[in-house]
Coordinates of C-alpha atoms in Angstrom, one line a residue:
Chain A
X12 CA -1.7 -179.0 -91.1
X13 CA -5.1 -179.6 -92.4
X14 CA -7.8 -180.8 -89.8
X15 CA -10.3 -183.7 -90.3
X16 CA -11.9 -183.4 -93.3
X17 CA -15.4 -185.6 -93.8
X18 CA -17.4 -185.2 -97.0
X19 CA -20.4 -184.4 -97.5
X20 CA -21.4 -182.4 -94.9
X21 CA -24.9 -182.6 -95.9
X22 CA -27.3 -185.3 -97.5
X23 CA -30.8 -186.2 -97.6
X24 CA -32.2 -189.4 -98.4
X25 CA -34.9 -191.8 -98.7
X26 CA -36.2 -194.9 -96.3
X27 CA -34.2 -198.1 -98.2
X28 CA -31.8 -195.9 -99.7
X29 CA -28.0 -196.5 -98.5
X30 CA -25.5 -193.9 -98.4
X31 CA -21.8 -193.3 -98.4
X32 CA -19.9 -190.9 -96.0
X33 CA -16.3 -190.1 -96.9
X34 CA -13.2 -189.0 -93.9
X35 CA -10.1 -187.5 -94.7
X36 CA -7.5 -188.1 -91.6
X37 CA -5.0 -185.3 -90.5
X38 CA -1.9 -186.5 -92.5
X39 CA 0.3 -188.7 -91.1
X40 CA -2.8 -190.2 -88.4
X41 CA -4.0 -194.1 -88.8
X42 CA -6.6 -194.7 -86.8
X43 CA -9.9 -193.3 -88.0
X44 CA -12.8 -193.8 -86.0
X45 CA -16.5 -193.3 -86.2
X46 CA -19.4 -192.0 -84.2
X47 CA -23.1 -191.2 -84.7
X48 CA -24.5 -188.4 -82.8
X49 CA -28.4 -188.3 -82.1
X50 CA -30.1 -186.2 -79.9
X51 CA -31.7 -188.7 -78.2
X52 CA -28.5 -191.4 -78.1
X53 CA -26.3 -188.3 -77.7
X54 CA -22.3 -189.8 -79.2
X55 CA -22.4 -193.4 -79.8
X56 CA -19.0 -195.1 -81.6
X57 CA -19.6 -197.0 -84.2
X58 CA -16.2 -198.4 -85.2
X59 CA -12.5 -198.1 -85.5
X60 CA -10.0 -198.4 -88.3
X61 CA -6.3 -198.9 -88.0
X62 CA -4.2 -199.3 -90.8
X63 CA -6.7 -200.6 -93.0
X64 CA -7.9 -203.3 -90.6
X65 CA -11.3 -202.3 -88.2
X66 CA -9.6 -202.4 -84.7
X67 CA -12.9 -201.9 -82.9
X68 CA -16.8 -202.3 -83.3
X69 CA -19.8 -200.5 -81.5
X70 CA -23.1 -201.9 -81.2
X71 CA -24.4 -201.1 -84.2
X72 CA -26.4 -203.9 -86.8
X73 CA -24.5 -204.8 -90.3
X74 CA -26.3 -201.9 -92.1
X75 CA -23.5 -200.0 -90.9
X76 CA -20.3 -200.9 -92.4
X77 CA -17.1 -199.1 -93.2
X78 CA -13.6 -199.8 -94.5
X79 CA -10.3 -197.8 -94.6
X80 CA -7.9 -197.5 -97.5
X81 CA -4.4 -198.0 -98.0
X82 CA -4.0 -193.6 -97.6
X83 CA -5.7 -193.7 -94.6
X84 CA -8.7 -192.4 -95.6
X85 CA -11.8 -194.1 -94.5
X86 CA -15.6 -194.7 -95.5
X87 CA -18.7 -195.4 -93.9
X88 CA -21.8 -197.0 -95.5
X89 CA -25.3 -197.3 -94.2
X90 CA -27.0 -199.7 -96.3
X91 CA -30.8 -200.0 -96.1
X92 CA -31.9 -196.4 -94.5
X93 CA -34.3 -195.8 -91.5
X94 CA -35.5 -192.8 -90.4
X95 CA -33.5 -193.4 -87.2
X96 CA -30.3 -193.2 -89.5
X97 CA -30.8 -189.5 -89.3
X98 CA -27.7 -188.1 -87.4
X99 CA -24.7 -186.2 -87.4
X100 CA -21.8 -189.1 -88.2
X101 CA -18.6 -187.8 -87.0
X102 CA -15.1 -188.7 -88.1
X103 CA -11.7 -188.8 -85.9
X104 CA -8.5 -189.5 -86.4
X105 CA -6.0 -189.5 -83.8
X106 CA -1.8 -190.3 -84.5
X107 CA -0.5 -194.1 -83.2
X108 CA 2.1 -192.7 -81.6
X109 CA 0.1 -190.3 -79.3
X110 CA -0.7 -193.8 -77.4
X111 CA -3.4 -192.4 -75.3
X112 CA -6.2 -192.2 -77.3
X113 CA -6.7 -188.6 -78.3
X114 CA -9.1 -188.2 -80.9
X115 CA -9.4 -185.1 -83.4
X116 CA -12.5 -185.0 -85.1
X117 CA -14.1 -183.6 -88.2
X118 CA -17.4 -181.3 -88.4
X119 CA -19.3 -184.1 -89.5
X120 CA -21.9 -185.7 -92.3
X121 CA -25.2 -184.5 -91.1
X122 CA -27.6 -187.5 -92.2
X123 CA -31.5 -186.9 -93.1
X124 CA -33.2 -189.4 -94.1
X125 CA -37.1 -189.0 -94.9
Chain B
X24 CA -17.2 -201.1 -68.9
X25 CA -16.2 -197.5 -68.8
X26 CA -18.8 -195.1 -68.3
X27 CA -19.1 -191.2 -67.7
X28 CA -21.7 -189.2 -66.5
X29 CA -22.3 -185.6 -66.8
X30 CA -25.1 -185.2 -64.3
X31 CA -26.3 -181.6 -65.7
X32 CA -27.9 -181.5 -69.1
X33 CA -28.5 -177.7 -69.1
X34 CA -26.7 -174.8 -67.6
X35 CA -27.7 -171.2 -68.0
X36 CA -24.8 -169.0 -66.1
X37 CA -24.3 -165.0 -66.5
X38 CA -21.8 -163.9 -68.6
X39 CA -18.5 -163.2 -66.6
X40 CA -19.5 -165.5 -63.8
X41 CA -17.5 -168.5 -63.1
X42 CA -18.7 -171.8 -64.7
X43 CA -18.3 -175.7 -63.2
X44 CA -19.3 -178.7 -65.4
X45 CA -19.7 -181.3 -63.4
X46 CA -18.1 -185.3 -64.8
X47 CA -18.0 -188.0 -63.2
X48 CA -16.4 -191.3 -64.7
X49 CA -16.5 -194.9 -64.4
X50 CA -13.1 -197.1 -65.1
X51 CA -10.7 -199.9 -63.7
X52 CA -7.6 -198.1 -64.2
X53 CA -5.8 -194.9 -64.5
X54 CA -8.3 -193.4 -67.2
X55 CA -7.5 -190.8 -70.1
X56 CA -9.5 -187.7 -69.2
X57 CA -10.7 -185.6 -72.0
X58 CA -12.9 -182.3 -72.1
X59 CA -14.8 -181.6 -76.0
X60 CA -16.9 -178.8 -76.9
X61 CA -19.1 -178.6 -79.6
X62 CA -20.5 -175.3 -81.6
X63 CA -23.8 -176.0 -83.2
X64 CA -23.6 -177.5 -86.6
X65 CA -19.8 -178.0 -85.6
X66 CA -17.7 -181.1 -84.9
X67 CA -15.7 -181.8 -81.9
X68 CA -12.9 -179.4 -80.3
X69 CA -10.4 -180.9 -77.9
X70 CA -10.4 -178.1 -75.0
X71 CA -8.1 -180.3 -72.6
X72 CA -6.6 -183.7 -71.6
X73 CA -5.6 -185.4 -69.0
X74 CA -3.1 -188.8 -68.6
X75 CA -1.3 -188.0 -65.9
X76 CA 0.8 -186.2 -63.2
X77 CA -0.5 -182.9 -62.2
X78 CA -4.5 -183.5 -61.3
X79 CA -4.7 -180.3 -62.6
X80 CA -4.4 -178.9 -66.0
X81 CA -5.0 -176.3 -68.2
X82 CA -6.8 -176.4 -71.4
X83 CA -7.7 -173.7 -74.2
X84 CA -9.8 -170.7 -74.2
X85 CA -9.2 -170.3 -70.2
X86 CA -10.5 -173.5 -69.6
X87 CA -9.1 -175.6 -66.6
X88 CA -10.2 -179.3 -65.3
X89 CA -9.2 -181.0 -62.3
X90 CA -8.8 -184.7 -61.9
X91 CA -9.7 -186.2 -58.2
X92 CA -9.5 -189.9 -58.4
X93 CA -10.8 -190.3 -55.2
X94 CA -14.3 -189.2 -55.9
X95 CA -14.0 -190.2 -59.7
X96 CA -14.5 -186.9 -61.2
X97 CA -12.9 -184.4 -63.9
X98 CA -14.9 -181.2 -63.6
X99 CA -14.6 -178.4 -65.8
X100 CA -13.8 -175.0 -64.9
X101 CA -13.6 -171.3 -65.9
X102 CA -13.1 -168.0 -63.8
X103 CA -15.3 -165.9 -66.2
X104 CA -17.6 -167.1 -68.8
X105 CA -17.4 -165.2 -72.2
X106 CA -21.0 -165.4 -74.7
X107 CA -18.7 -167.0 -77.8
X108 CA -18.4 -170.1 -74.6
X109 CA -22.2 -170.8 -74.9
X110 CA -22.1 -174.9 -76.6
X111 CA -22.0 -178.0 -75.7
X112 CA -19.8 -179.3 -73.6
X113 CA -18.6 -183.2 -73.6
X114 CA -16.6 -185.6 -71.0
X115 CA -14.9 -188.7 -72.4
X116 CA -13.0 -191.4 -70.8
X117 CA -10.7 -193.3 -72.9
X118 CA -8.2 -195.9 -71.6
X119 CA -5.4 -198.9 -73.0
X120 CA -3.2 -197.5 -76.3
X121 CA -4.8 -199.5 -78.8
X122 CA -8.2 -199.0 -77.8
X123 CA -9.0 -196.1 -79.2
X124 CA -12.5 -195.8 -78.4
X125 CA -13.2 -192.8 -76.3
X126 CA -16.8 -193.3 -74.5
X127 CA -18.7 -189.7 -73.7
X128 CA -20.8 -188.7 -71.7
X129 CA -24.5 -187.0 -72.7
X130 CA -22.8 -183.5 -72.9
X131 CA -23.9 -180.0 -70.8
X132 CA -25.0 -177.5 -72.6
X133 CA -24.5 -174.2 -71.5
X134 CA -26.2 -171.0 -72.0
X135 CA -24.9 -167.8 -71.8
X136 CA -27.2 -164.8 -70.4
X137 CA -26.0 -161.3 -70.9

């Protein structure tokens, strides 16, 4: 079945501008989580969505938001950019019933923000 | 708070040598044990997993990782290295079903030398 599927995989943006980063979940897989990846900061979650309620929060300021629709599919939105925005934002999705936490992950939204 | 350190943030072995990345992991209870690598420009691959029973087990690509609880550590292993192994390489810890933040460690990246 199809993997993880995050759109786009590449954007550039401006300081103040806000952006939206789509994820597709393997079908059939509720949870969808989020992570930024930084060199410096290396992985870093941001937060967790489970049938269309967020499950779990990183420690990340409001600018970073998301939601999750009734399909599963989620959306992350990072209002008000900073050049420490740029990153690699990773998707996951991993199936309720695999009860342990496994995570499958996309290729990623690679974030520039100038 | 769970934690997990990979105490080696380069390795540069031979090609056909054996490889050990080294992870060490802090958590109250039984943890789930995972292994990730990571091609450039590439999202996360699941190379193995562990929840319980046998301390050791087997992952893909000839990868193997062995869970001592006593010293708190999941290294990684491979009998012979192949050049399409060079990434990066990332521990995680993840722990109660329902939580299904998995925490990572800064990641190993390994080199590959003809």
């Amino acid at each position: 079945k199809a993997g993880v599927t995050q759109t786009p995989r590449y954007l550039i943006k401006t300081r103040g501008q806000q952006v939206t980063l789509s994820c597709s979940p393997i079908s059939g897989h509720r949870s969808v989580s989020w992570y930024q990846q930084t060199p410096g900061q290396g992985l870093q979650f941001l937060f967790e969505y489970f049938s269309e309620t967020q499950r779990n929060k990183g420690n990340f300021p409001g600018r970073f938001s998301g939601r999750q629709f009734s399909n599963s599919r989620s959306e992350m939105n990072v209002s008000t950019l900073e050049l420490g925005d740029s990153a690699l934002y990773l998707c996951a999705s991993s199936s309720d019933s695999s009860k342990t936490g496994e995570l499958f992950f996309g290729e990623g939204s690679r974030l520039t923000v100038l | 708070a769970q934690s997990v350190t990979q105490p080696d943030i380069h390795i540069t072995v031979s090609e056909g040598a054996s490889l050990e990345l080294r992870c060490n992991y802090s958590y109250g209870a039984t943890p789930y044990l995972f292994w990730y690598v990571q091609s450039p420009g590439q999202g996360l691959q699941l190379l193995l997993k562990y929840f319980s029973g046998d301390t050791l087990v087997q992952g893909i690509k000839g990868f193997e990782a062995e869970f001592k609880r006593s010293q708190s550590s999941f290294n990684l292993r491979k009998p012979s290295v192949h050049w399409s192994d060079a990434a990066e390489y990332f521990c995680a810890v993840g722990g109660d079903f329902g939580n299904e933040k998995l925490t990572f460690g800064t990641g190993t990246r390994l080199t590959i030398i003809p």
